[in-house]
Structure formats: C-alpha cells, structure tokens
Short mmCIF file of C-alpha atoms and ligand atoms in Angstrom, two decimals:
data_model
loop_
_atom_site.label_atom_id
_atom_site.label_comp_id
_atom_site.label_asym_id
_atom_site.label_seq_id
_atom_site.Cartn_x
_atom_site.Cartn_y
_atom_site.Cartn_z
CA MET A 1 -18.19 5.51 11.77
CA ARG A 2 -19.63 4.70 8.32
CA TYR A 3 -17.77 4.27 5.05
CA VAL A 4 -18.90 5.91 1.79
CA SER A 5 -17.88 5.30 -1.81
CA THR A 6 -15.79 7.85 -3.71
CA ARG A 7 -18.32 7.54 -6.55
CA GLY A 8 -21.25 8.30 -4.28
CA ASN A 9 -23.53 5.53 -5.45
CA ALA A 10 -22.99 2.50 -3.21
CA PRO A 11 -24.38 1.49 0.18
CA LYS A 12 -22.74 3.01 3.28
CA LEU A 13 -20.98 0.30 5.25
CA SER A 14 -19.46 -0.42 8.66
CA PHE A 15 -15.69 -0.94 8.99
CA GLU A 16 -16.03 -4.72 8.84
CA GLU A 17 -18.39 -4.64 5.87
CA ALA A 18 -16.12 -2.23 3.98
CA MET A 19 -13.11 -4.41 4.76
CA LEU A 20 -14.77 -7.58 3.47
CA THR A 21 -16.38 -5.83 0.48
CA GLY A 22 -13.25 -4.36 -1.09
CA LEU A 23 -14.26 -2.31 -4.13
CA ALA A 24 -17.59 -0.50 -3.74
CA ARG A 25 -20.34 -1.78 -6.03
CA ASP A 26 -20.32 1.50 -7.98
CA GLY A 27 -16.63 0.92 -8.80
CA GLY A 28 -15.44 3.44 -6.17
CA LEU A 29 -13.25 3.11 -3.10
CA TYR A 30 -14.52 3.24 0.45
CA VAL A 31 -13.45 6.13 2.70
CA PRO A 32 -14.64 7.16 6.18
CA ASN A 33 -17.60 9.53 6.07
CA VAL A 34 -15.65 11.83 8.37
CA VAL A 35 -12.03 12.08 9.50
CA ALA A 36 -12.08 14.21 12.65
CA PRO A 37 -8.87 15.66 14.14
CA ARG A 38 -7.71 14.04 17.37
CA ARG A 39 -7.11 15.99 20.58
CA GLN A 40 -3.70 17.68 20.80
CA ASP A 41 -3.07 16.28 24.30
CA GLU A 42 -3.66 12.76 23.01
CA ILE A 43 -1.10 13.28 20.24
CA GLU A 44 1.33 14.75 22.78
CA ALA A 45 1.01 11.55 24.83
CA LEU A 46 2.17 9.25 22.00
CA PRO A 47 5.96 9.36 22.56
CA GLY A 48 6.82 6.54 24.91
CA MET A 49 3.91 4.37 23.82
CA SER A 50 4.67 1.08 22.06
CA TYR A 51 3.96 0.72 18.33
CA GLU A 52 0.99 -1.49 19.21
CA GLU A 53 -0.47 1.08 21.61
CA VAL A 54 -0.22 3.83 19.00
CA ALA A 55 -1.83 1.48 16.46
CA TYR A 56 -4.75 0.91 18.80
CA TRP A 57 -5.14 4.66 19.40
CA VAL A 58 -5.11 5.41 15.65
CA MET A 59 -7.44 2.61 14.62
CA ARG A 60 -10.01 2.37 17.40
CA PRO A 61 -12.36 5.19 16.24
CA PHE A 62 -12.29 3.91 12.64
CA VAL A 63 -13.15 0.36 13.64
CA GLY A 64 -16.31 1.31 15.56
CA GLU A 65 -18.43 -1.61 16.73
CA SER A 66 -16.91 -4.10 14.30
CA PHE A 67 -14.41 -5.43 16.85
CA SER A 68 -14.46 -5.03 20.64
CA PRO A 69 -11.59 -3.12 22.28
CA GLU A 70 -10.16 -6.40 23.61
CA GLU A 71 -10.42 -8.11 20.22
CA LEU A 72 -8.73 -5.20 18.46
CA ARG A 73 -5.88 -5.05 20.98
CA ALA A 74 -5.28 -8.81 20.66
CA ILE A 75 -5.37 -8.59 16.84
CA ILE A 76 -2.85 -5.75 16.80
CA ASN A 77 -0.52 -7.57 19.19
CA ARG A 78 -0.60 -10.75 17.09
CA ALA A 79 -0.05 -8.77 13.87
CA TYR A 80 3.26 -7.24 14.90
CA ALA A 81 4.64 -10.05 17.10
CA GLY A 82 6.61 -11.51 14.17
CA PHE A 83 8.45 -8.30 13.26
CA ALA A 84 12.22 -8.51 13.53
CA HIS A 85 12.72 -5.08 15.17
CA ALA A 86 11.42 -4.20 18.65
CA ALA A 87 10.45 -0.71 17.47
CA ARG A 88 8.62 -2.25 14.44
CA ALA A 89 9.36 0.89 12.37
CA PRO A 90 12.70 2.32 13.55
CA LEU A 91 14.08 5.70 12.44
CA VAL A 92 17.70 6.10 11.42
CA GLN A 93 19.40 9.40 10.71
CA LEU A 94 20.71 9.85 7.19
CA GLY A 95 22.06 13.39 7.40
CA PRO A 96 21.31 16.79 8.91
CA ASN A 97 17.54 16.89 9.38
CA HIS A 98 16.97 13.84 7.16
CA PHE A 99 15.76 10.52 8.56
CA LEU A 100 14.85 7.14 7.10
CA LEU A 101 11.81 5.31 8.44
CA GLU A 102 12.65 1.63 8.06
CA LEU A 103 9.47 -0.19 7.12
CA PHE A 104 11.04 -3.49 6.09
CA HIS A 105 11.39 -5.46 9.31
CA GLY A 106 8.22 -7.52 8.73
CA PRO A 107 8.23 -11.10 7.42
CA THR A 108 8.35 -10.26 3.68
CA LEU A 109 10.73 -7.29 3.99
CA ALA A 110 8.48 -4.47 2.71
CA PHE A 111 6.12 -1.91 4.20
CA LYS A 112 3.16 -3.99 3.02
CA ASP A 113 3.60 -6.26 6.05
CA PHE A 114 2.41 -3.50 8.39
CA ALA A 115 -1.05 -3.60 6.87
CA MET A 116 -1.17 -7.14 5.57
CA GLN A 117 -0.23 -8.81 8.85
CA LEU A 118 -2.98 -6.79 10.49
CA ILE A 119 -5.69 -7.46 7.94
CA GLY A 120 -4.78 -11.13 7.93
CA GLN A 121 -5.76 -11.15 11.61
CA LEU A 122 -8.84 -8.94 11.06
CA PHE A 123 -10.12 -11.16 8.22
CA GLN A 124 -9.61 -14.34 10.25
CA ALA A 125 -11.54 -12.91 13.20
CA ALA A 126 -14.39 -11.61 11.00
CA LEU A 127 -14.69 -14.82 8.95
CA ALA A 128 -14.66 -17.02 12.06
CA LYS A 129 -17.55 -14.98 13.54
CA ARG A 130 -19.53 -15.15 10.30
CA GLY A 131 -18.66 -18.76 9.43
CA GLU A 132 -17.81 -17.64 5.88
CA ARG A 133 -15.10 -18.42 3.35
CA ILE A 134 -13.71 -16.04 0.72
CA THR A 135 -11.57 -15.83 -2.39
CA ILE A 136 -8.89 -13.16 -2.24
CA VAL A 137 -7.60 -11.86 -5.55
CA GLY A 138 -4.72 -9.40 -5.40
CA ALA A 139 -2.78 -7.45 -8.02
CA THR A 140 0.86 -6.77 -7.31
CA SER A 141 3.88 -5.04 -8.77
CA GLY A 142 5.96 -7.16 -6.42
CA ASP A 143 5.45 -6.53 -2.73
CA THR A 144 1.72 -6.66 -1.99
CA GLY A 145 1.61 -10.20 -3.40
CA SER A 146 4.18 -11.79 -1.11
CA ALA A 147 2.84 -9.91 1.92
CA ALA A 148 -0.70 -11.15 1.17
CA ILE A 149 0.47 -14.71 0.65
CA GLU A 150 2.38 -14.61 3.93
CA ALA A 151 -0.68 -13.30 5.79
CA PHE A 152 -3.19 -15.80 4.36
CA ARG A 153 -1.20 -18.94 3.49
CA GLY A 154 -2.62 -22.20 4.78
CA LEU A 155 -5.99 -20.83 5.93
CA ASP A 156 -8.91 -23.23 5.40
CA ASN A 157 -11.46 -20.55 4.63
CA VAL A 158 -9.41 -18.40 2.26
CA ASP A 159 -8.09 -19.02 -1.26
CA VAL A 160 -5.50 -16.50 -2.47
CA PHE A 161 -4.81 -15.66 -6.11
CA ILE A 162 -2.03 -13.16 -6.82
CA LEU A 163 -1.63 -11.57 -10.24
CA TYR A 164 1.82 -10.18 -10.96
CA PRO A 165 3.18 -8.79 -14.24
CA HIS A 166 5.23 -11.50 -15.93
CA GLY A 167 8.94 -10.55 -16.09
CA ARG A 168 8.43 -7.22 -14.33
CA VAL A 169 9.18 -8.04 -10.68
CA SER A 170 12.56 -8.78 -9.12
CA GLU A 171 13.64 -12.40 -8.84
CA VAL A 172 13.40 -12.32 -5.04
CA GLN A 173 9.89 -10.85 -5.24
CA ARG A 174 8.85 -13.51 -7.75
CA ARG A 175 10.25 -16.35 -5.68
CA GLN A 176 8.54 -15.04 -2.57
CA MET A 177 5.25 -15.51 -4.42
CA THR A 178 5.96 -18.71 -6.31
CA THR A 179 7.65 -20.84 -3.64
CA PRO A 180 5.01 -21.15 -0.89
CA THR A 181 3.74 -24.74 -0.87
CA GLU A 182 0.28 -24.25 0.65
CA SER A 183 -2.52 -25.39 -1.65
CA ASN A 184 -4.64 -22.27 -1.01
CA VAL A 185 -1.97 -20.05 -2.64
CA HIS A 186 -1.90 -19.42 -6.41
CA ALA A 187 0.71 -17.22 -8.10
CA LEU A 188 -0.44 -16.05 -11.54
CA ALA A 189 1.99 -14.33 -13.94
CA ILE A 190 -0.12 -12.11 -16.18
CA ASP A 191 0.93 -11.16 -19.66
CA GLY A 192 0.88 -7.39 -19.08
CA THR A 193 1.76 -4.64 -16.63
CA PHE A 194 0.70 -4.07 -13.03
CA ASP A 195 -1.92 -1.66 -14.37
CA ASP A 196 -3.38 -4.50 -16.45
CA ALA A 197 -3.44 -6.77 -13.38
CA GLN A 198 -5.16 -4.11 -11.26
CA ALA A 199 -7.65 -3.33 -14.04
CA ARG A 200 -8.61 -7.03 -14.36
CA LEU A 201 -8.98 -7.22 -10.58
CA LYS A 202 -11.37 -4.25 -10.62
CA ASP A 203 -13.21 -5.85 -13.58
CA MET A 204 -13.74 -8.93 -11.40
CA PHE A 205 -15.22 -6.78 -8.65
CA ASN A 206 -17.48 -5.11 -11.21
CA ASP A 207 -18.70 -8.51 -12.50
CA PHE A 208 -21.30 -9.03 -9.77
CA THR A 209 -22.13 -12.60 -10.81
CA PHE A 210 -18.50 -13.68 -10.43
CA ARG A 211 -17.92 -11.52 -7.36
CA ASP A 212 -20.86 -12.98 -5.46
CA GLU A 213 -20.27 -16.54 -6.63
CA VAL A 214 -16.64 -16.74 -5.43
CA LYS A 215 -17.14 -14.32 -2.51
CA LEU A 216 -14.42 -12.07 -3.84
CA ALA A 217 -12.37 -10.07 -1.33
CA GLY A 218 -9.54 -7.61 -1.92
CA VAL A 219 -6.34 -6.98 -0.01
CA ASN A 220 -4.88 -4.29 -2.22
CA SER A 221 -5.11 -0.75 -0.94
CA ILE A 222 -8.57 -0.81 -2.51
CA ASN A 223 -9.28 -2.05 1.00
CA TRP A 224 -9.56 0.84 3.47
CA ALA A 225 -8.17 -1.32 6.30
CA ARG A 226 -4.85 -1.42 4.41
CA VAL A 227 -4.60 2.36 4.36
CA LEU A 228 -5.64 2.66 8.00
CA ALA A 229 -2.86 0.36 9.21
CA GLN A 230 -0.33 2.47 7.31
CA VAL A 231 -1.39 5.68 9.11
CA VAL A 232 0.16 4.41 12.32
CA TYR A 233 3.85 4.73 11.42
CA TYR A 234 3.44 8.38 10.44
CA PHE A 235 2.46 9.02 14.06
CA THR A 236 5.19 6.90 15.65
CA ALA A 237 7.89 8.45 13.44
CA ALA A 238 6.73 12.05 13.83
CA SER A 239 6.19 11.83 17.56
CA SER A 240 9.66 10.42 18.09
CA LEU A 241 11.02 13.61 16.47
CA GLY A 242 9.00 15.97 18.64
CA ALA A 243 5.58 16.18 16.98
CA PRO A 244 3.06 17.57 17.62
CA LEU A 245 5.12 20.32 19.25
CA ARG A 246 7.28 20.60 16.17
CA PRO A 247 6.24 19.78 12.60
CA VAL A 248 7.88 17.17 10.40
CA SER A 249 7.84 16.45 6.66
CA PHE A 250 7.59 13.12 4.85
CA THR A 251 8.73 11.95 1.44
CA VAL A 252 7.02 8.83 0.20
CA PRO A 253 8.13 6.61 -2.71
CA THR A 254 4.82 6.40 -4.53
CA GLY A 255 3.08 4.12 -7.01
CA ASN A 256 -0.50 3.19 -6.19
CA PHE A 257 -0.77 6.23 -3.86
CA GLY A 258 -1.81 4.15 -0.83
CA ASP A 259 1.13 4.91 1.41
CA ILE A 260 1.12 8.65 0.86
CA PHE A 261 -2.66 8.71 1.21
CA ALA A 262 -2.12 7.24 4.69
CA GLY A 263 0.12 10.25 5.43
CA TYR A 264 -2.62 12.57 4.21
CA ILE A 265 -5.02 10.91 6.66
CA ALA A 266 -2.46 11.29 9.47
CA ARG A 267 -2.36 15.01 8.73
CA GLN A 268 -6.17 15.20 8.81
CA LEU A 269 -6.05 13.52 12.21
CA GLY A 270 -3.95 16.42 13.47
CA LEU A 271 -0.35 15.37 12.88
CA PRO A 272 1.58 18.54 11.92
CA ILE A 273 3.04 17.44 8.60
CA GLU A 274 4.56 20.41 6.85
CA LYS A 275 5.38 18.82 3.49
CA LEU A 276 4.04 15.57 2.14
CA VAL A 277 6.18 14.81 -0.89
CA ILE A 278 5.24 12.34 -3.63
CA ALA A 279 8.39 10.68 -5.02
CA THR A 280 8.01 8.86 -8.34
CA ASN A 281 10.44 6.95 -10.52
CA GLN A 282 10.53 7.46 -14.30
CA ASN A 283 6.87 6.45 -14.37
CA ASP A 284 6.13 9.93 -13.10
CA ILE A 285 2.45 10.40 -13.85
CA LEU A 286 1.67 11.73 -10.36
CA HIS A 287 4.50 14.27 -10.47
CA ARG A 288 3.37 15.41 -13.94
CA THR A 289 -0.22 15.64 -12.80
CA LEU A 290 0.68 18.02 -9.98
CA GLN A 291 2.71 20.12 -12.39
CA THR A 292 0.27 20.24 -15.29
CA GLY A 293 -3.16 19.61 -13.77
CA ALA A 294 -3.79 16.80 -16.28
CA TYR A 295 -3.74 13.11 -15.41
CA THR A 296 -2.70 11.55 -18.70
CA LYS A 297 -1.74 7.90 -18.98
CA SER A 298 1.33 6.89 -20.93
CA GLU A 299 3.12 3.58 -21.34
CA VAL A 300 4.64 1.99 -18.24
CA VAL A 301 8.42 1.76 -18.63
CA PRO A 302 10.11 -0.99 -16.58
CA SER A 303 12.52 0.43 -13.99
CA ILE A 304 14.92 -0.72 -11.27
CA SER A 305 12.21 0.21 -8.73
CA PRO A 306 9.61 -2.14 -10.25
CA SER A 307 7.06 -1.91 -7.46
CA MET A 308 6.44 1.70 -8.49
CA ASP A 309 6.00 0.96 -12.21
CA ILE A 310 2.42 2.16 -12.17
CA GLN A 311 0.42 4.65 -14.23
CA VAL A 312 -3.05 4.19 -12.78
CA SER A 313 -2.65 5.01 -9.09
CA SER A 314 -5.73 3.55 -7.50
CA ASN A 315 -5.79 5.67 -4.36
CA PHE A 316 -5.50 8.95 -6.23
CA GLU A 317 -9.27 8.57 -6.55
CA ARG A 318 -9.58 8.87 -2.76
CA VAL A 319 -7.81 12.22 -2.64
CA LEU A 320 -9.68 13.44 -5.72
CA PHE A 321 -12.90 12.78 -3.84
CA ASP A 322 -11.81 15.31 -1.21
CA ALA A 323 -10.41 17.67 -3.84
CA TYR A 324 -13.86 17.73 -5.49
CA GLY A 325 -15.59 18.49 -2.19
CA ARG A 326 -16.71 14.86 -1.82
CA ASP A 327 -18.78 15.04 -5.01
CA GLY A 328 -18.98 11.36 -6.03
CA ALA A 329 -20.55 12.15 -9.41
CA ALA A 330 -17.62 14.42 -10.33
CA VAL A 331 -15.15 11.67 -9.38
CA ALA A 332 -17.13 9.07 -11.37
CA ASP A 333 -16.95 11.36 -14.45
CA GLN A 334 -13.18 11.74 -14.10
CA MET A 335 -12.71 7.99 -13.73
CA ASP A 336 -14.75 7.42 -16.90
CA ASP A 337 -12.39 9.84 -18.67
CA LEU A 338 -9.39 8.01 -17.22
CA ALA A 339 -10.60 4.79 -18.84
CA ARG A 340 -10.41 6.70 -22.15
CA GLY A 341 -6.83 7.89 -21.48
CA GLY A 342 -6.89 10.71 -18.94
CA PHE A 343 -8.62 13.75 -17.49
CA THR A 344 -8.04 17.40 -16.67
CA ILE A 345 -8.48 18.33 -13.04
CA SER A 346 -10.60 21.41 -12.28
CA GLN A 347 -8.78 24.51 -11.03
CA GLY A 348 -10.28 24.21 -7.53
CA ALA A 349 -9.32 20.56 -7.25
CA ILE A 350 -5.74 21.03 -8.49
CA ASP A 351 -5.28 23.93 -6.06
CA TYR A 352 -6.43 21.58 -3.29
CA LEU A 353 -3.96 18.90 -4.39
CA ARG A 354 -1.07 21.37 -4.69
CA GLY A 355 -1.91 22.67 -1.24
CA HIS A 356 -1.57 19.18 0.22
CA PHE A 357 1.28 17.59 -1.74
CA ALA A 358 4.66 18.43 -3.22
CA SER A 359 6.30 16.10 -5.72
CA GLY A 360 9.42 15.10 -7.57
CA SER A 361 10.83 12.24 -9.61
CA ALA A 362 14.07 10.32 -10.00
CA SER A 363 15.51 8.91 -13.22
CA GLU A 364 17.20 5.52 -13.31
CA ALA A 365 20.65 7.14 -13.23
CA GLU A 366 19.66 9.34 -10.28
CA THR A 367 18.31 6.31 -8.41
CA LEU A 368 21.56 4.39 -8.86
CA ALA A 369 23.65 7.44 -7.94
CA THR A 370 21.60 7.90 -4.76
CA ILE A 371 22.09 4.29 -3.65
CA ARG A 372 25.80 4.75 -4.24
CA SER A 373 26.18 8.09 -2.48
CA ILE A 374 24.16 7.00 0.56
CA PHE A 375 26.32 3.90 0.85
CA GLU A 376 29.52 5.90 0.52
CA THR A 377 28.52 8.63 2.98
CA THR A 378 26.62 6.63 5.62
CA GLY A 379 27.31 2.92 5.05
CA GLU A 380 23.53 2.34 4.71
CA VAL A 381 22.43 0.12 1.83
CA ILE A 382 19.04 1.24 0.57
CA CYS A 383 16.63 -0.30 -1.91
CA PRO A 384 15.91 1.45 -5.24
CA HIS A 385 12.40 2.57 -4.16
CA THR A 386 13.84 4.15 -1.04
CA ALA A 387 16.54 5.75 -3.20
CA VAL A 388 13.85 7.42 -5.33
CA GLY A 389 12.45 8.85 -2.10
CA VAL A 390 15.84 9.99 -0.81
CA LYS A 391 16.69 11.73 -4.08
CA VAL A 392 13.38 13.61 -4.16
CA ALA A 393 13.54 14.38 -0.42
CA SER A 394 16.95 15.99 -0.91
CA GLU A 395 15.23 18.63 -3.06
CA HIS A 396 12.80 19.45 -0.25
CA LEU A 397 15.09 19.60 2.80
CA GLY A 398 14.80 22.63 5.07
CA ALA A 399 14.55 23.53 8.73
CA THR A 400 11.85 20.93 9.36
CA PRO A 401 12.97 17.32 9.91
CA MET A 402 12.35 15.26 6.76
CA ILE A 403 11.44 11.59 7.08
CA THR A 404 11.80 9.45 3.96
CA LEU A 405 9.96 6.16 4.00
CA ALA A 406 12.30 3.20 3.41
CA THR A 407 9.70 0.97 1.84
CA ALA A 408 11.62 -2.24 1.16
CA HIS A 409 14.72 -4.13 2.23
CA PRO A 410 17.62 -3.88 -0.23
CA ALA A 411 17.87 -7.70 -0.33
CA LYS A 412 14.70 -7.76 -2.45
CA PHE A 413 16.59 -5.92 -5.24
CA PRO A 414 20.14 -7.31 -5.11
CA ALA A 415 20.94 -6.69 -8.79
CA ALA A 416 20.19 -2.96 -8.61
CA VAL A 417 22.08 -2.62 -5.34
CA LYS A 418 25.11 -4.43 -6.73
CA GLN A 419 25.04 -2.31 -9.89
CA ALA A 420 24.82 0.88 -7.84
CA CYS A 421 27.39 0.37 -5.14
CA GLY A 422 29.04 -3.00 -5.73
CA VAL A 423 27.88 -4.65 -2.51
CA ASP A 424 25.80 -7.76 -1.98
CA ALA A 425 22.52 -7.39 -0.13
CA PRO A 426 22.03 -10.79 1.54
CA LEU A 427 18.63 -12.19 2.44
CA PRO A 428 17.91 -12.60 6.15
CA PRO A 429 18.22 -16.13 7.63
CA HIS A 430 14.50 -17.00 7.34
CA MET A 431 14.76 -16.55 3.55
CA ALA A 432 18.32 -17.77 3.03
CA ASP A 433 17.22 -20.85 1.01
CA LEU A 434 14.74 -18.91 -1.19
CA PHE A 435 16.67 -19.70 -4.36
CA ASP A 436 16.66 -23.45 -3.59
CA ARG A 437 12.89 -23.74 -3.19
CA PRO A 438 10.86 -25.06 -6.17
CA GLU A 439 8.62 -22.52 -7.90
CA ARG A 440 4.93 -22.99 -8.72
CA VAL A 441 3.32 -20.43 -11.06
CA THR A 442 0.73 -20.30 -13.81
CA GLN A 443 1.17 -17.95 -16.75
CA VAL A 444 -2.14 -16.30 -17.60
CA PRO A 445 -3.38 -14.02 -20.40
CA ASN A 446 -4.56 -10.48 -19.77
CA ASP A 447 -8.13 -11.60 -20.25
CA LEU A 448 -10.98 -11.34 -17.76
CA ALA A 449 -12.93 -14.42 -18.87
CA ALA A 450 -9.83 -16.64 -18.79
CA LEU A 451 -8.87 -15.40 -15.34
CA GLU A 452 -12.34 -15.89 -13.93
CA ALA A 453 -12.49 -19.41 -15.38
CA LEU A 454 -9.17 -20.31 -13.78
CA ILE A 455 -10.19 -18.94 -10.38
CA ARG A 456 -13.53 -20.76 -10.51
CA GLU A 457 -11.72 -24.01 -11.30
CA ARG A 458 -8.96 -23.66 -8.67
CA ARG A 459 -10.81 -22.27 -5.69
CA ARG A 460 -12.06 -24.70 -3.09
CA PRO A 461 -15.89 -24.75 -2.91
C1 LIG B 1 8.89 -1.05 -2.16
C2 LIG B 1 7.76 -0.17 -2.54
N1 LIG B 1 7.90 1.15 -2.45
C3 LIG B 1 6.91 1.99 -2.79
C4 LIG B 1 5.70 1.52 -3.26
C5 LIG B 1 4.62 2.50 -3.59
O1 LIG B 1 3.64 2.51 -2.59
P1 LIG B 1 2.16 2.91 -2.96
O2 LIG B 1 1.71 1.95 -3.99
O3 LIG B 1 1.40 2.79 -1.69
O4 LIG B 1 2.21 4.29 -3.49
C6 LIG B 1 5.50 0.15 -3.39
C7 LIG B 1 4.23 -0.43 -3.86
O5 LIG B 1 3.24 -0.27 -3.29
C8 LIG B 1 6.54 -0.72 -2.98
O6 LIG B 1 6.37 -2.03 -3.02
N1 LIG B 2 3.50 -1.58 -5.25
C1 LIG B 2 2.41 -2.43 -4.96
C2 LIG B 2 1.27 -2.22 -5.91
C3 LIG B 2 -0.05 -2.58 -5.28
O1 LIG B 2 -0.31 -1.64 -4.31
P1 LIG B 2 -1.42 -1.77 -3.18
O2 LIG B 2 -0.91 -0.93 -2.09
O3 LIG B 2 -2.68 -1.30 -3.77
O4 LIG B 2 -1.55 -3.20 -2.78
C4 LIG B 2 2.91 -3.87 -4.89
O5 LIG B 2 4.02 -4.05 -4.47
O6 LIG B 2 2.22 -4.78 -5.26
#
C-alpha cells in the first residue's frame, strides 16, 4: 500500500513514512492510493471478536511492511490496555432504533484517545527503530491536545507543542493541557481561533527549513494513521447491531471532518452504512456547503460545543479528492481559492458529496434542549458535542438503526451540562484533583515567526 497526496504533487510514501511526514510537501494530505472493499465473509466474522482483533483486521492491509504482524498486534494491545471499559467503545440504546457509541472511556475522556493512544505506540516503535527524535506540533480546539499530551508525555525523543485558542476551550480541557509536569510538554495559548492555530501549523509544515530543522511531525488528523484508527469503531459498532447482514446509519458530531471521514472509509471497505450524517453546531459551514455547493468561510462563533468551533475542516480536502476523481490539481486549485475565502464545488463533485453524506446542524438552544431531554427521558448525561449529534440524528431516524457518536465525556463540559439539565458531571477518579494542579502555559501571538522562534528555543536538541 502506498500513500498519495490530495494535491498530487508529493512523493508517494509507505505507511510509516506518511505517518512520520504529516502534511505532504505539496501542502496536501496523504491518503491510500487504493481502498479496496474487504470480503463479506470477513466482515460477517467480526461479531464476537475483541476490539483489538477488529483493529488488527482493519489496519493490517493499510500498514503494509511498515510493522510486522506481531509488532502491530502488540502495539494495538498496548494502545487500548488503559481504557476504562472492557468493550473499549460500548453501545447504549437511547431510544427506538437510536444508539449512542460511547467513545470517551480512554484516558482523556474523548474519542481522540482511540487514535492518539495508538499512534503514540506506533511513533515510539518507529522512532526506536530509526534512532530519531522529533518535534510534534499540534493544533487543538480542546480534545486533540490533551490526548496528544497523554500519548507522548515524558518521552525522551519527542517534544510536544500544543496550540489551543486562548479562552475558547472548556476549563477542564485547558487544565488537561496545562497541568502535565513533564518537561517535553508545552501548552501554547494562541491569540486566535482553532482555524488560526491549524493554519499556523500547516504554515510550519510548508516552511521546509523549519520543518526539516526541528524534524516536525503532526498528530492532528492531518496524519492518516489518526483517521485509520478511527475506522475501527464503525466496524465494531455496526457489527454488534447485525452488519453486514443489515445496514446501519451513523451521525457524527463534526468539526475537522476526521471522524466522519473515517466512517466514509469504513463504508468503502464494505460496511453497509446507509446514511452518514454530518452534524454541526452553529459553525455550520459543512452543512451549508452540502446545501449550497459553496464552501464559504465566515467568522467562527464560540459555542458550548467548543471542539467543533471550526470553519476550515482539514479533512474535507480528503473527500474532495475523491469527489474530483482523484484529480490533485483540481483540489489544489480549490484550496488556493479557500485561502482567499471560499470556493464553489463543481456539479459532479457536489453530487458525489450529496450521494455520500447527509447533514444537519444544531443551534445553542437546541443543543441545551437535547441534553435536557435526553437526561429526562433516559437518565443519560451527554456532552454538548454528542447533543449536537443526537439532535441532528433525530431528524434522520428511520427503519435502519442509527448510531450517534458520543465523542466526549460530559465531565469535560460541566458548565454546559449544568446549564442544560441542572446536574453535576463529576470527573473520574484519575482526574479528581485536576483543579488543584498548577497550570503551566505560554500565551503566544498568531504569528508564524514568533511561534517558530519559541519552538526552536524550547525544543531539546
Ligand atoms: C468532542 C468532539 N466532538 C466532535 C469533534 C469533531 O470531530 P472531527 O474534528 O473529527 O470532525 C471534536 C473535535 O475533533 C471533538 O473534540
Ligand atoms: N476538535 C479537534 C480539532 C482538531 O482535530 P484533529 O482531529 O485534526 O486533531 C480538537 O479537539 O482538537
């Protein structure tokens, strides 16, 4: 298996090379050169397998020669050993034909742990073999940052810099990033939005002098390995509800488009997903794009689901690449237009997108009302991101089982939960003293040169 850039003008790489490279050198994102459907009998055999066994089955063909079968199995087993639930990603029923896929039983209480715990192990194995050290820079709207810090804290050969938008993450999310004491961890509060943070990160990748000097690596969903790890739970969830013999639908709270893109890959691998529904908060650019055919940036408005306060959804480029028949030059043109404010999608490409995705959005009031009504009718306390998904899913329910991804633990957003339904959402025991731990953070300007200077100064040579 080789990996190609969505902009068609970068070297083709192996899985390990693509993982360590991050952003392609033409500014694009790496994707597999082919995603072939799996055999039906193999998919039928998934129920009854452990999460780790399904993960191995999903990932093995994508990993190729980069890791031996034994190495990959051991890496997967280590990655999920610390999860608090034996099923790793349990399903709970919310109502007739509506299920929640709980993705918050990892160490930092969000779905990011599924991929980050895995790539932490993959990076360590690859770096040990190569005898290399790297500098990870990540952009976060709240959850990627803490998951990355948890996966890489204390490692001798990795420095981690996490850029989060100052004042635009929840207090629990911020403290998860600012309280680790390891000297290889650096929390940076940028004066701007998540989009600014992600744009500066991509600028760093496009500054080849800096990139090569610090050996820059990325753990955002820029990194294909992140997306791959997230494909697994679509299979475990669907197969526990009877797939592939009966179809299922998914609704995915969406921001950077990584999680739903993983669902799109699962469908390409042969999972019968009837509807794949994009659920956005009031920052509804993806929903508007599907409706209008134009991807037009507007200002990010802070919401009670802050991790989805995004206008430039990085992984949308990956699906556009397919929508344009894998024409990298066409994608590169559209991304140039995006830098100037937006682009209009061709008729063929928008038909492709509408054929693969449905969409909807939830206002702030609808998000709060959903948290409240789910609590009152089921006793479940859900986080605001999950509530966005549940609200949008309710507009797409039918005869096919609907699975909404519960992307974070409610304890990460206690203020919104309290406002919605009046209950406290306590942190689990391993985080119970989070508010007593001292914070360590540097406020930084939204300026490439200043950020690069700080990283050069702080990283260990
Ligand atoms: C809790 C939560 N829900 C949903 C999302 C959106 O996921 P994605 O960015 O993969 O679309 C995020 C951020 O990634 C998140 O942290
Ligand atoms: N919501 C994310 C944004 C970054 O997404 P990623 O999947 O590209 O890492 C966050 O919580 O940081």
